[in-house]
Structures are given as structure tokens and as C-alpha cells.
Short mmCIF file of C-alpha atoms and ligand atoms in Angstrom, two decimals:
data_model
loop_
_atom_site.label_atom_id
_atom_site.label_comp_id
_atom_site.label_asym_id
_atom_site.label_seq_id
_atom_site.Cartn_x
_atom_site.Cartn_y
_atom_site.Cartn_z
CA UNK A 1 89.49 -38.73 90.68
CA UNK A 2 91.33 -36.21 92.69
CA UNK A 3 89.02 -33.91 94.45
CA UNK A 4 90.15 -31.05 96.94
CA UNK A 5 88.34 -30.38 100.20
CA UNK A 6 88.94 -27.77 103.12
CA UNK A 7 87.59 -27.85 106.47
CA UNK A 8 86.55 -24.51 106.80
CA UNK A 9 84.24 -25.04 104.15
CA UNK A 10 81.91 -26.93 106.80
CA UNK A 11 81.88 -23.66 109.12
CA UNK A 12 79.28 -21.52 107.30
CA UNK A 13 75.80 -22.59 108.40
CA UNK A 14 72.89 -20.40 107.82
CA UNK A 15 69.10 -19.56 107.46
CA UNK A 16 67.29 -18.50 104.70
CA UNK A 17 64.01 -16.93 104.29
CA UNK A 18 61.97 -19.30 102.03
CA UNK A 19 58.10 -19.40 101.59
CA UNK A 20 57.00 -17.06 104.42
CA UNK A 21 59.65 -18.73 106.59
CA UNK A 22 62.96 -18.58 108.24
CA UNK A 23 64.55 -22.31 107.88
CA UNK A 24 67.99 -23.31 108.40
CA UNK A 25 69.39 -23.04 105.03
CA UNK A 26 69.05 -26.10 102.50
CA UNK A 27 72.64 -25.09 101.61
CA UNK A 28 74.40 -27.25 104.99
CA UNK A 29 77.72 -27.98 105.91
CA UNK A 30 75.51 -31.49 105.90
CA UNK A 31 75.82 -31.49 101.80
CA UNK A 32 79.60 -31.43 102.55
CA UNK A 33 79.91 -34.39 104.95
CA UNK A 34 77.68 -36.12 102.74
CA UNK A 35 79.94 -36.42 100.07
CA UNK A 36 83.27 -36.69 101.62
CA UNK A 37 81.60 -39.50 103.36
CA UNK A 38 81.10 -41.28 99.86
CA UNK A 39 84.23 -39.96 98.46
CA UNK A 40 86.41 -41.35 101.43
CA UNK A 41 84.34 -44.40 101.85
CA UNK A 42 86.79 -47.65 102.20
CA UNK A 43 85.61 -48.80 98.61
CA UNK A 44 86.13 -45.26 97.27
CA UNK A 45 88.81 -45.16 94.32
CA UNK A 46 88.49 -41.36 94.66
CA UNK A 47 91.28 -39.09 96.74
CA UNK A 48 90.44 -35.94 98.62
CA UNK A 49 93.41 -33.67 98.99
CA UNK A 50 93.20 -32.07 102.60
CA UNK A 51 94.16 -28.51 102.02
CA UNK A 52 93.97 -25.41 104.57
CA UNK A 53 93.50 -21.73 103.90
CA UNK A 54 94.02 -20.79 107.38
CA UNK A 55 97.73 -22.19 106.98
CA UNK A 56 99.09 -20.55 103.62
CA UNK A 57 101.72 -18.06 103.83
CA UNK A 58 100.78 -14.65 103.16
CA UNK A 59 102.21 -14.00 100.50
CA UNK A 60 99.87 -17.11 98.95
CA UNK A 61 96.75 -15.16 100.81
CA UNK A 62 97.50 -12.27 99.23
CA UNK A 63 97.64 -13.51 95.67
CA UNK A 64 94.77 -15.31 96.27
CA UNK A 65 92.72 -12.26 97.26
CA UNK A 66 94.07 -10.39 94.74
CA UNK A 67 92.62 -13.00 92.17
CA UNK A 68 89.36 -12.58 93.77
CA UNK A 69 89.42 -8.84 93.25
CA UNK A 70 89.77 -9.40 89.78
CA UNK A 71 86.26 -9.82 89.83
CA UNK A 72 84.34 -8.26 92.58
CA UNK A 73 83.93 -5.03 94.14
CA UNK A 74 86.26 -3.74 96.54
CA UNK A 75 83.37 -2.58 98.83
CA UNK A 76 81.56 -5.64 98.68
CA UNK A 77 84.56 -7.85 99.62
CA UNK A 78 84.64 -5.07 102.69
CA UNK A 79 81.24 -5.63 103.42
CA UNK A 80 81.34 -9.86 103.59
CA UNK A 81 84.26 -9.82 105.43
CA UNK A 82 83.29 -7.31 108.36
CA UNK A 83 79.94 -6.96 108.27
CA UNK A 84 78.99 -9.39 110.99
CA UNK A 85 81.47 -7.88 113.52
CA UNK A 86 80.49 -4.45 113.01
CA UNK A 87 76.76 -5.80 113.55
CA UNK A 88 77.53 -8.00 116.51
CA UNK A 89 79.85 -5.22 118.05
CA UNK A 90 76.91 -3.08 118.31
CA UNK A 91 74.86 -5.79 119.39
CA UNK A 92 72.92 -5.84 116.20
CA UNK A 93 73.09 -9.97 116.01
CA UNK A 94 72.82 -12.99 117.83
CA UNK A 95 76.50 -14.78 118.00
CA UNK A 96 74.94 -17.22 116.18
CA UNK A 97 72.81 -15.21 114.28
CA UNK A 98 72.72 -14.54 110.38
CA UNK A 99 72.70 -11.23 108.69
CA UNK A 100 69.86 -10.86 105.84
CA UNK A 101 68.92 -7.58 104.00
CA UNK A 102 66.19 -5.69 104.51
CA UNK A 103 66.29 -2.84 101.66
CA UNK A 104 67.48 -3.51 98.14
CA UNK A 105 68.54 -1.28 95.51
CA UNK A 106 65.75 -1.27 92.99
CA UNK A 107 64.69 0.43 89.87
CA UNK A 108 62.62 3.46 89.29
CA UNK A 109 59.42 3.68 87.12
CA UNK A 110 61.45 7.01 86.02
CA UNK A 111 63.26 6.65 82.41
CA UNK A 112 67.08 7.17 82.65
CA UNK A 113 66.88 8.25 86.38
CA UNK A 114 69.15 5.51 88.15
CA UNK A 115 68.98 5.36 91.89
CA UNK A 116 72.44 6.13 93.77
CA UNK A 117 75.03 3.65 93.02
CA UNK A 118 76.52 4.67 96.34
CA UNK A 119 76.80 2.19 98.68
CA UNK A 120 74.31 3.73 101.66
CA UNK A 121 75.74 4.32 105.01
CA UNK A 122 72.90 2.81 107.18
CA UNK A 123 73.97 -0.75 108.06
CA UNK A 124 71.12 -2.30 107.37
CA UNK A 125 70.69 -0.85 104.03
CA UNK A 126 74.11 -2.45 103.46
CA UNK A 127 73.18 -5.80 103.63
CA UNK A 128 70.82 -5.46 100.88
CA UNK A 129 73.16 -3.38 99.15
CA UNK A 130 75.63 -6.36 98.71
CA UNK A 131 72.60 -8.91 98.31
CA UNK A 132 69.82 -9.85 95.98
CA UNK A 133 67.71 -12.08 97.97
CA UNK A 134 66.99 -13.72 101.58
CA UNK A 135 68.75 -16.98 101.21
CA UNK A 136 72.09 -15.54 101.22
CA UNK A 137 72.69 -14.71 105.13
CA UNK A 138 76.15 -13.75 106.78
CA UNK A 139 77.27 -15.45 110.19
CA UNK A 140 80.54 -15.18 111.97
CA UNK A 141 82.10 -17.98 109.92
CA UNK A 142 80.85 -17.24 106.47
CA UNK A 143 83.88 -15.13 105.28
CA UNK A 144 86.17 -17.98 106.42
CA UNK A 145 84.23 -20.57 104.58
CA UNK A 146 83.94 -18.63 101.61
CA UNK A 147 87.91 -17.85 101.19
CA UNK A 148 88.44 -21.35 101.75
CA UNK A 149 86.14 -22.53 99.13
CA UNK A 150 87.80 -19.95 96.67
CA UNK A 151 91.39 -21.01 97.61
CA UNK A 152 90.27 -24.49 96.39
CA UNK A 153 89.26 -23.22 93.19
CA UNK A 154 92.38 -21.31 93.31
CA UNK A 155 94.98 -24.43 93.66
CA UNK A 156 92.77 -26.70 91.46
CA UNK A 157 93.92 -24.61 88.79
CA UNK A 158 97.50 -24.25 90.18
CA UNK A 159 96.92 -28.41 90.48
CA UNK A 160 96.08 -28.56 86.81
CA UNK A 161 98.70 -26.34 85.31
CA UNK A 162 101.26 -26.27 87.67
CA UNK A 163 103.20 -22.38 88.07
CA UNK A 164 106.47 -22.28 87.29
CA UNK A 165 107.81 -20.43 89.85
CA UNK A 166 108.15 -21.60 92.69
CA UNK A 167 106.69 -18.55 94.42
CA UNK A 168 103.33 -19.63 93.68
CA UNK A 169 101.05 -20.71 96.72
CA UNK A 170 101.47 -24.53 97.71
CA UNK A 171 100.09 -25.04 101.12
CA UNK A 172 103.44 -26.40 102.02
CA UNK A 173 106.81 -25.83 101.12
CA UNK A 174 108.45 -29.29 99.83
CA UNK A 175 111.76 -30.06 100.73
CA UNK A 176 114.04 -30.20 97.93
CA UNK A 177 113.85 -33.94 97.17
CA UNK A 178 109.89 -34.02 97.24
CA UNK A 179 109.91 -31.18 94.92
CA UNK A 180 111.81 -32.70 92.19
CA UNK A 181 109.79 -35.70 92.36
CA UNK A 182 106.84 -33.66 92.16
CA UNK A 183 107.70 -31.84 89.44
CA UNK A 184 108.34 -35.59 87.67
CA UNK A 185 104.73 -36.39 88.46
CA UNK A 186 102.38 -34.93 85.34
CA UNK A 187 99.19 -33.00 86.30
CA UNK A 188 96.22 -34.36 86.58
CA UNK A 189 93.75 -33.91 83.32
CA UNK A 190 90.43 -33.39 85.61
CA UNK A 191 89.51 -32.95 88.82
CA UNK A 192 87.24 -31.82 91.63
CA UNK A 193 86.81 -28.52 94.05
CA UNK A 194 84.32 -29.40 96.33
CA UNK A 195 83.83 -25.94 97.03
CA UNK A 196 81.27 -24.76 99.68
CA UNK A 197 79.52 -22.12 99.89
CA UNK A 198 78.88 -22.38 96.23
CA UNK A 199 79.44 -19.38 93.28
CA UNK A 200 77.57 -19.12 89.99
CA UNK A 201 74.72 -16.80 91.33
CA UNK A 202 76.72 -13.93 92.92
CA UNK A 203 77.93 -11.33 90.41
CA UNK A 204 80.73 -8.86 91.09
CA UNK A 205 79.24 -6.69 94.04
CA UNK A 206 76.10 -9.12 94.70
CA UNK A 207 75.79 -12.19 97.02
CA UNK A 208 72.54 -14.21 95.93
CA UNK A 209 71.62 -18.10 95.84
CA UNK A 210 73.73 -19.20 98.50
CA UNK A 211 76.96 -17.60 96.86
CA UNK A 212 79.10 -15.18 98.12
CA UNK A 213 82.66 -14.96 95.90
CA UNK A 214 82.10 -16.64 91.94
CA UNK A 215 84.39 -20.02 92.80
CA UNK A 216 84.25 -20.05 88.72
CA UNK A 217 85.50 -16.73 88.16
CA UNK A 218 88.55 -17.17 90.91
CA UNK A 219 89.57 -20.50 88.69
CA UNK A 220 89.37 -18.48 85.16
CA UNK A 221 91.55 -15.36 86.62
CA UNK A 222 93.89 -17.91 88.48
CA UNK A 223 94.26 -19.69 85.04
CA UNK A 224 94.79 -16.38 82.79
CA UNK A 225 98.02 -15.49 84.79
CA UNK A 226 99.58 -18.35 82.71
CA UNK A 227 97.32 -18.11 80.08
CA UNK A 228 96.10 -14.32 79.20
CA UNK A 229 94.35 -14.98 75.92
CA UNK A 230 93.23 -18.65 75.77
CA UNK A 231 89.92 -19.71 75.22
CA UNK A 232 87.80 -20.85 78.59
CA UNK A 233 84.54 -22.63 78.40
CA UNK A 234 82.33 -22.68 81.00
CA UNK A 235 79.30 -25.34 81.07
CA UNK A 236 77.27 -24.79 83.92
CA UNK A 237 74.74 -27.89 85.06
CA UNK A 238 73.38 -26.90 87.98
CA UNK A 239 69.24 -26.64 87.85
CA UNK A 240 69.05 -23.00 88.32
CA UNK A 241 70.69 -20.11 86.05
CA UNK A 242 74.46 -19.18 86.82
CA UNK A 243 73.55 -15.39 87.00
CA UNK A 244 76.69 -14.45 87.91
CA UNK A 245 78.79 -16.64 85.98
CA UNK A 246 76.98 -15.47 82.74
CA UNK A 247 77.09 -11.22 83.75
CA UNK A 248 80.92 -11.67 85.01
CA UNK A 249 81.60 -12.78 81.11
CA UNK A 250 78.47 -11.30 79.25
CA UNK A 251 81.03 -8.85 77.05
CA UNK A 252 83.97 -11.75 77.12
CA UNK A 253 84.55 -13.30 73.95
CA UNK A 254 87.58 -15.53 75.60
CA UNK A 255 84.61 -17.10 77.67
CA UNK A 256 82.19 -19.49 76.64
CA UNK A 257 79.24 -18.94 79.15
CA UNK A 258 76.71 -22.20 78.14
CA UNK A 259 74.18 -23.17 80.89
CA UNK A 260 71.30 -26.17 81.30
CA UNK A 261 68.72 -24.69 83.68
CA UNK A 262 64.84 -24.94 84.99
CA UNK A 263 62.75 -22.84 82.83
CA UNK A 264 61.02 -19.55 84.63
CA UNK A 265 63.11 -20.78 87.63
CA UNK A 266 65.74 -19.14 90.21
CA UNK A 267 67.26 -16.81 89.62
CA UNK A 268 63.94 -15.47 87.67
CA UNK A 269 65.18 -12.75 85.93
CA UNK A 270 67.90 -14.42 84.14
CA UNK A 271 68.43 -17.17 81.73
CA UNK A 272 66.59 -16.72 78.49
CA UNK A 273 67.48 -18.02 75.44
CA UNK A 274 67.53 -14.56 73.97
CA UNK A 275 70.45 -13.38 76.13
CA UNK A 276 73.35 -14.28 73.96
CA UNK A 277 75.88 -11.80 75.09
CA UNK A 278 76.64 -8.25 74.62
CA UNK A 279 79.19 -6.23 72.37
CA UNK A 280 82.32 -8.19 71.43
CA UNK A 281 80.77 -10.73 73.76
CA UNK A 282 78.11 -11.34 71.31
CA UNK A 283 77.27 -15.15 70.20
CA UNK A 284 79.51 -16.33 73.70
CA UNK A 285 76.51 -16.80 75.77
CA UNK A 286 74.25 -19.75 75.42
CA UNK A 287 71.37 -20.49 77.54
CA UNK A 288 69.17 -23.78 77.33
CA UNK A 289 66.53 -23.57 79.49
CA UNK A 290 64.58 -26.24 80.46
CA UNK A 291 61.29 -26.94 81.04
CA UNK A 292 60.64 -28.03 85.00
CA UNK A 293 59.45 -31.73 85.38
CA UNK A 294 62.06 -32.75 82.21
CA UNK A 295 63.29 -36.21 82.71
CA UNK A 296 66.73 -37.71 81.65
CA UNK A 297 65.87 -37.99 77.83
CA UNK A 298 64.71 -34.29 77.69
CA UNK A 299 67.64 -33.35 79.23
CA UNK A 300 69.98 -34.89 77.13
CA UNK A 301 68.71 -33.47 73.82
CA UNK A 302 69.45 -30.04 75.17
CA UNK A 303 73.01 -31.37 76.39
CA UNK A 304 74.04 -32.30 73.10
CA UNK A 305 73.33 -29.17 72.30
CA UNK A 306 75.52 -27.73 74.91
CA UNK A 307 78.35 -30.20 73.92
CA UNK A 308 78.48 -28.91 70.26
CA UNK A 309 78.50 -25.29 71.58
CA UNK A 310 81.33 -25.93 73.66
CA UNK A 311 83.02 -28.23 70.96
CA UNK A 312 82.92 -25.52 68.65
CA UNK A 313 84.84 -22.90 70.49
CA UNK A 314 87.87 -25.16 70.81
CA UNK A 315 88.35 -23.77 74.47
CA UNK A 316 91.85 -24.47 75.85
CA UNK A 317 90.35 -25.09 79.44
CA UNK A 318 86.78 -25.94 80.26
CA UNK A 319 85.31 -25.47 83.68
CA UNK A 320 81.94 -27.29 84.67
CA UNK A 321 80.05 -25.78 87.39
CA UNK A 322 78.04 -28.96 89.04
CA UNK A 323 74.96 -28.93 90.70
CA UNK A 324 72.79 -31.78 91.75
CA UNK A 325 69.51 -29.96 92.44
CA UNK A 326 68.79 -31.44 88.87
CA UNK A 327 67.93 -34.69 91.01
CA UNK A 328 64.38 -36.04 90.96
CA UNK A 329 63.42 -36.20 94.78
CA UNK A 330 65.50 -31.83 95.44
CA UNK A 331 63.54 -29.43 97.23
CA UNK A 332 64.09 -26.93 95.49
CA UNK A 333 65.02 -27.78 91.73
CA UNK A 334 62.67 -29.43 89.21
CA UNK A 335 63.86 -31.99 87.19
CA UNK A 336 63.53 -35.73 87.21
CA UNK A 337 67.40 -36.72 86.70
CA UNK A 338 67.56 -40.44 88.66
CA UNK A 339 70.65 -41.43 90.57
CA UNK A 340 71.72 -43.79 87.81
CA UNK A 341 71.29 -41.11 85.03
CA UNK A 342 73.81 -39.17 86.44
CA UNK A 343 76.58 -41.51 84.80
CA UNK A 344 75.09 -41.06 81.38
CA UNK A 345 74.82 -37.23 81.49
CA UNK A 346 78.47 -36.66 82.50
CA UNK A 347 79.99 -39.57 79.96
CA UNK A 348 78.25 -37.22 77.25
CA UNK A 349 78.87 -34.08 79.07
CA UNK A 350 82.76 -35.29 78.77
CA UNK A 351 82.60 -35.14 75.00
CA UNK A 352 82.74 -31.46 75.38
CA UNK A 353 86.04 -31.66 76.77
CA UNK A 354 88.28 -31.40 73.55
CA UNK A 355 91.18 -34.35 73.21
CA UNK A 356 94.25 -33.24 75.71
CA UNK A 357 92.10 -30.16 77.31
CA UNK A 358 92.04 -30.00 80.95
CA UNK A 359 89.01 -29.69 82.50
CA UNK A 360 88.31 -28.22 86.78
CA UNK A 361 84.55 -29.35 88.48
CA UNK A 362 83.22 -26.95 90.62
CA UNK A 363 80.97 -27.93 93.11
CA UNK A 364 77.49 -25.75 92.91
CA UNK A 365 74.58 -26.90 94.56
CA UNK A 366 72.68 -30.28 95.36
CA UNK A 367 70.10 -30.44 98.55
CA UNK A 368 69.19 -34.20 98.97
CA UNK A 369 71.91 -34.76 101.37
CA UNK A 370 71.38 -38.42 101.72
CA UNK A 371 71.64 -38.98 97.85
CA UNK A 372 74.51 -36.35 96.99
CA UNK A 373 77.25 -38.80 97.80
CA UNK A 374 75.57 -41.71 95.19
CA UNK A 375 74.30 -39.08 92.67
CA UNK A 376 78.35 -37.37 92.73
CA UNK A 377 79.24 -41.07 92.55
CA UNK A 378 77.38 -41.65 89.20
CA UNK A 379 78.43 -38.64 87.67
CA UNK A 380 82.33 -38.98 88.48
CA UNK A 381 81.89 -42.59 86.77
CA UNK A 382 80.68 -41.09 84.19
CA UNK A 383 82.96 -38.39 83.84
CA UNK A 384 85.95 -40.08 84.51
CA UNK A 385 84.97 -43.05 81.71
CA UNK A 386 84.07 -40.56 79.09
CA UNK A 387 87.18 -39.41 76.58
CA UNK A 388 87.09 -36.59 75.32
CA UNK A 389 86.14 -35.25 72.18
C1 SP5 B 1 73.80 -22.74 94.30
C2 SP5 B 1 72.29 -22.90 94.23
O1 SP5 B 1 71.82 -23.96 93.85
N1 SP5 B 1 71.52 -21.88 94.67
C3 SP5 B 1 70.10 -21.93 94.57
C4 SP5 B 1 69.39 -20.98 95.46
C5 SP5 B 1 67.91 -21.06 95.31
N2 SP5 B 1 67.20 -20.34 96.32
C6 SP5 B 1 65.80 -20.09 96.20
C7 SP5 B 1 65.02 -21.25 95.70
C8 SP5 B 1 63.53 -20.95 95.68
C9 SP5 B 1 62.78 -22.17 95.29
N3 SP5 B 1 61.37 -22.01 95.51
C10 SP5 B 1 60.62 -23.24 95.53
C11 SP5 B 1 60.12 -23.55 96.89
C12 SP5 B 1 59.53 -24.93 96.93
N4 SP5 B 1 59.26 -25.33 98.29
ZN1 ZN B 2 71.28 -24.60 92.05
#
């Protein structure tokens, strides 16, 4: 399978306040060699696409962060983008230090009094402004690793359902010849962002869970410039709740949000059953959460269930969000998924995939870093073996 990689995703490296204490974040640019390791590995029948952020022409940049936009705030893309300069410029943080809030923006016991929805000016308040929890720091590299790991949701999609004009960001221009021959080439049906930092927690104006820009979202808006009113199913198998993922498209009817998660888990406050969607978004939000300590055969009852949901939509373009902190031995998800099982869960995950549909994986999160390479193994055996519907 083709899978897309940038080297600036590797830059980011942070800590993360976790159980009374300040460790370097389980979310490593360690997760990242770990799997290119395995995917490059001489026996590998996998291909990683080099691409580079850094080097696109503007004109590719900008389109790119006007995709982003799309869904998040203009202040908060300020805010990740120069908030560790302004901070280190007044000698606020360590070079190598990592920006966490302090302050968030919280409720009031008062009924319909809402506090400000101003963004405040103090600069610490910022940071927990643009932030719902402590495991979501901002170093000097962080903005460059996170526009990196957008871009490669961002030409997955092109990858998939290649523009037709020209004008579209490639990260090289192809001389004549190559282009023609390229264009003879057909798309590939499925394949692989390994996008890092990851995206289904942050929302439009909040980073959270190790996520700073919704990799998702950037792949949905990228593929409704060709495609404004098709349908898009997202099924989201990471262990914790895609938060973001599922507010972004809570009043979207052209979305499909459907999620697997722990039970009572990270993100907390998010994830019941009984959040189904709101308005004309009604009935296109399905959560399945599941109980911590579930083992493979729990786990695929409830993904059944999230195969019919997504077979019944008849989306024109599914996107799976894939996280492998559903592995038995992760510090910090709860299931008992086994290395082996991971072939089995994405042959029937497949089946949601309807016949001639073309499906993007989005890399999420995963924290044993010397089984991620195996358990992504499994899983693209699975994946790639399984037809669809
Ligand atoms: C992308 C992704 O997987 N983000 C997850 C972020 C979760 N961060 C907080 C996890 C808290 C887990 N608490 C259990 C501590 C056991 N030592
Ligand atoms: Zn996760």
C-alpha cells in the first residue's frame, strides 16, 4: 500500500502533563520512525512517498492553508503558529521548551450567562484559550510539523482523485513527458497519511489530545472542491473519542461521523451513545463506546455495527481515522486488541468500504512504539486483503 510520509512530521517533540507529572509526551517523533522502519523494511511490499511541505510553491501553500481555514478559527491558526516566538521573544520559554495553558475558558454556575468569547489578551491566558488540556504543548517546531502532517492529508486526497487542473499542488512540477504518463497511471483505491501530530481531538479553535489542525477535516474540505455534495463517511478506530471530528460535522448530514472508543475514557466529556447529531445533522452521528478491558471478540460485535452504519449511507468517500492505542500492552488506552487481531479487524472494517469507493487512512494515535510497526503491519494486511462491500 502506498503510504505518504514527511520529514517534518518527526520535528514536533513535546511534554505533557500526565498524572501529577511533566513527561516527555507519549505522542514521539519515536511512533514515526517506528513505523517507517517497518514500512521501509527490505521485506516491506509497502511504498512511502517522500513528500515536503517546506518545498511546495506558494501558490500550493496557500491553497493548502486556505483548506485548513475551512475549518478552524482564524485566531487560533494565529495563535499555533506564533505563539512560541512571541513567548520566547520575551523570554517567556526555554528554546526547547513547550508552551502549556494555564487558564481555560470554563462555564459558569450562572444560567444563560456565557463567559467572554473573546480571545483574552494576557499571553498566558491564550494558551488555554486555544487548548483543552495539558498534553497538547507548543515548541518551536510544532507549527511546522503540524502543516506538514495536514499537507499529507491534503495530497492523499489530491493522490486519490487526481485535480484536473494542473494548477493544483504537486510537490513537483513534471516535465511534460512524465506528466502524460502520469496521467495514464489510475489512482490508487486506498492509501495511507502517516500524519503526525495526529487530528481527531482538536475542534475548530481547540488543540487537545495531542492534535493541533483536524488531519480528517483538511482531507474532507480538500475532497469537496471536486466533490461539493457527495456523501463522506468517516469511521474513526482510534481508542479514545474523535471529539473534534464528531463537533466539526455534528450538524453535517453529508458526513457520516461513526466512532469505536473506550467507554468513560479521553476525551471524558464526549462520546455517548446518546449524541447522535444535531439539526439536519440528526441520525449522522454514531458513537459505540466500548467498555475498557474489551478483547478482540467484543470489539468486533460493535464493528459490525459500525460497518452496517457506514454501509448504509452509501458514502462516495470514506475516511478511517487509525489509532493503535486499542493495543493490549498501550499506556494509555484500554483494550486488549493482540498484534495478530489487527488483520481481522481491518479485513471486516474493509467491508464498509462500498464496491469502487475510495477510501484515505489517517494516522491517529498508537503509543507502544516497539509494536506500532507489527500492529500497522497486521492491519494493512488486513485492509489491503479485504474487498469491499
Ligand atoms: C490522538 C490520541 O490518541 N490522543 C490521546 C490523548 C490522550 N491524553 C490523555 C490520556 C490520559 C490517560 N490517563 C490514563 C493514565 C494511565 N497511566
Ligand atoms: Zn487515541
Amino acid at each position: 500500500m502506498l503510504a505518504l510520509h514527511d520529514a517534518d512530521c518527526l520535528l514536533h517533540e513535546t511534554v505533557e502533563f500526565i498524572g501529577a507529572k511533566a513527561i516527555p509526551a507519549h505522542e514521539s517523533p519515536a511512533r514515526l520512525q517506528a513505523i517507517l522502519s517497518a514500512l521501509k523494511a527490505p521485506d516491506s511490499s509497502h511504498q512511502v512517498q517522500e513528500l515536503s511541505y517546506t518545498s511546495l510553491p506558494e501558490t500550493a501553500k496557500n491553497d493548502l492553508f486556505t483548506t485548513i481555514s475551512q475549518n478552524h478559527d482564524a485566531g487560533y491558526l494565529h495563535h499555533l503558529q506564533t505563539v512560541f516566538s512571541t513567548w520566547r521573544d520575551k523570554d517567556l520559554v526555554e528554546a526547547d521548551g513547550s508552551i502549556l495553558p494555564e487558564c481555560w475558558r470554563f462555564p459558569t454556575s450562572i444560567k444563560d450567562y456565557h463567559v467572554s468569547p473573546q480571545a483574552p489578551r494576557d499571553i498566558y491566558a491564550r494558551a488555554g484559550f486555544y487548548a483543552f488540556d495539558m498534553s497538547t504543548g507548543i515548541m518551536k517546531t510544532t507549527w511546522q510539523s503540524t502543516i506538514a502532517s495536514a499537507n499529507l492529508a491534503y495530497q492523499g486526497v489530491h493522490t486519490l482523485f487526481p485535480p484536473s487542473s494542473s494548477s493544483i499542488a504537486t510537490t513537483t512540477s513534471p516535465a511534460p513527458e512524465e506528466a502524460t504518463e502520469e496521467a495514464a497511471t489510475p489512482p490508487p483505491t486506498t492509501l495511507l497519511t502517516l500524519c503526525r501530530p495526529p487530528g481527531h481531538h482538536c475542534d475548530g479553535a481547540r488543540a487537545g489530545g495531542y492534535c493541533y489542525v483536524n488531519n480528517v477535516a483538511v482531507a474532507i474540505s480538500t475532497y469537496r472542491t471536486q466533490f461539493p455534495t457527495a456523501r463522506i463517511a468517516v469511521l474513526d478506530l482510534d481508542f479514545h473519542h474523535g471529539n473534534g471530528t464528531q463537533e466539526l460535522y455534528y450538524a453535517d448530514p453529508s458526513v457520516l461521523y461513526v466512532s469505536i472508543h473506550g467507554e468513560h475514557e479521553f476525551p471524558y466529556y464526549t462520546g455517548a451513545a446518546t449524541e447522535t447529531g444535531i439539526g439536519e445533522g440528526e441520525g449522522f452521528n454514531v458513537n459505540l463506546p466500548l467498555a475498557p478491558e474489551s478483547g478482540v471478540g467484543a470489539y468486533m460485535e460493535v464493528l459490525d455495527k459500525a460497518v452496517r452504519e457506514v454501509r448504509g449511507f452509501e458514502p462516495a468517500f470514506v475516511v478511517v481515522s487509525l489509532g493503535f492505542d486499542t493495543y493490549e500492552l498501550d499506556p494509555i488506552g484500554r483494550f486488549r486488541i493482540a498484534t495478530g487481531d489487527y488483520e481481522g479487524i481491518a479485513r471486516r472494517a474493509k467491508g464498509a468500504v462500498p464496491e469502487g469507493v475510495r477510501s484515505l487512512v489517517v494516522l491517529e494515535g498508537g503509543y507502544v512504539v516497539e509494536k506500532l510497526g507489527e500492529n500497522l503491519l497486521s492491519w494493512l494486511k488486513g485492509w489491503e486483503e479485504g474487498t469491499e462491500e
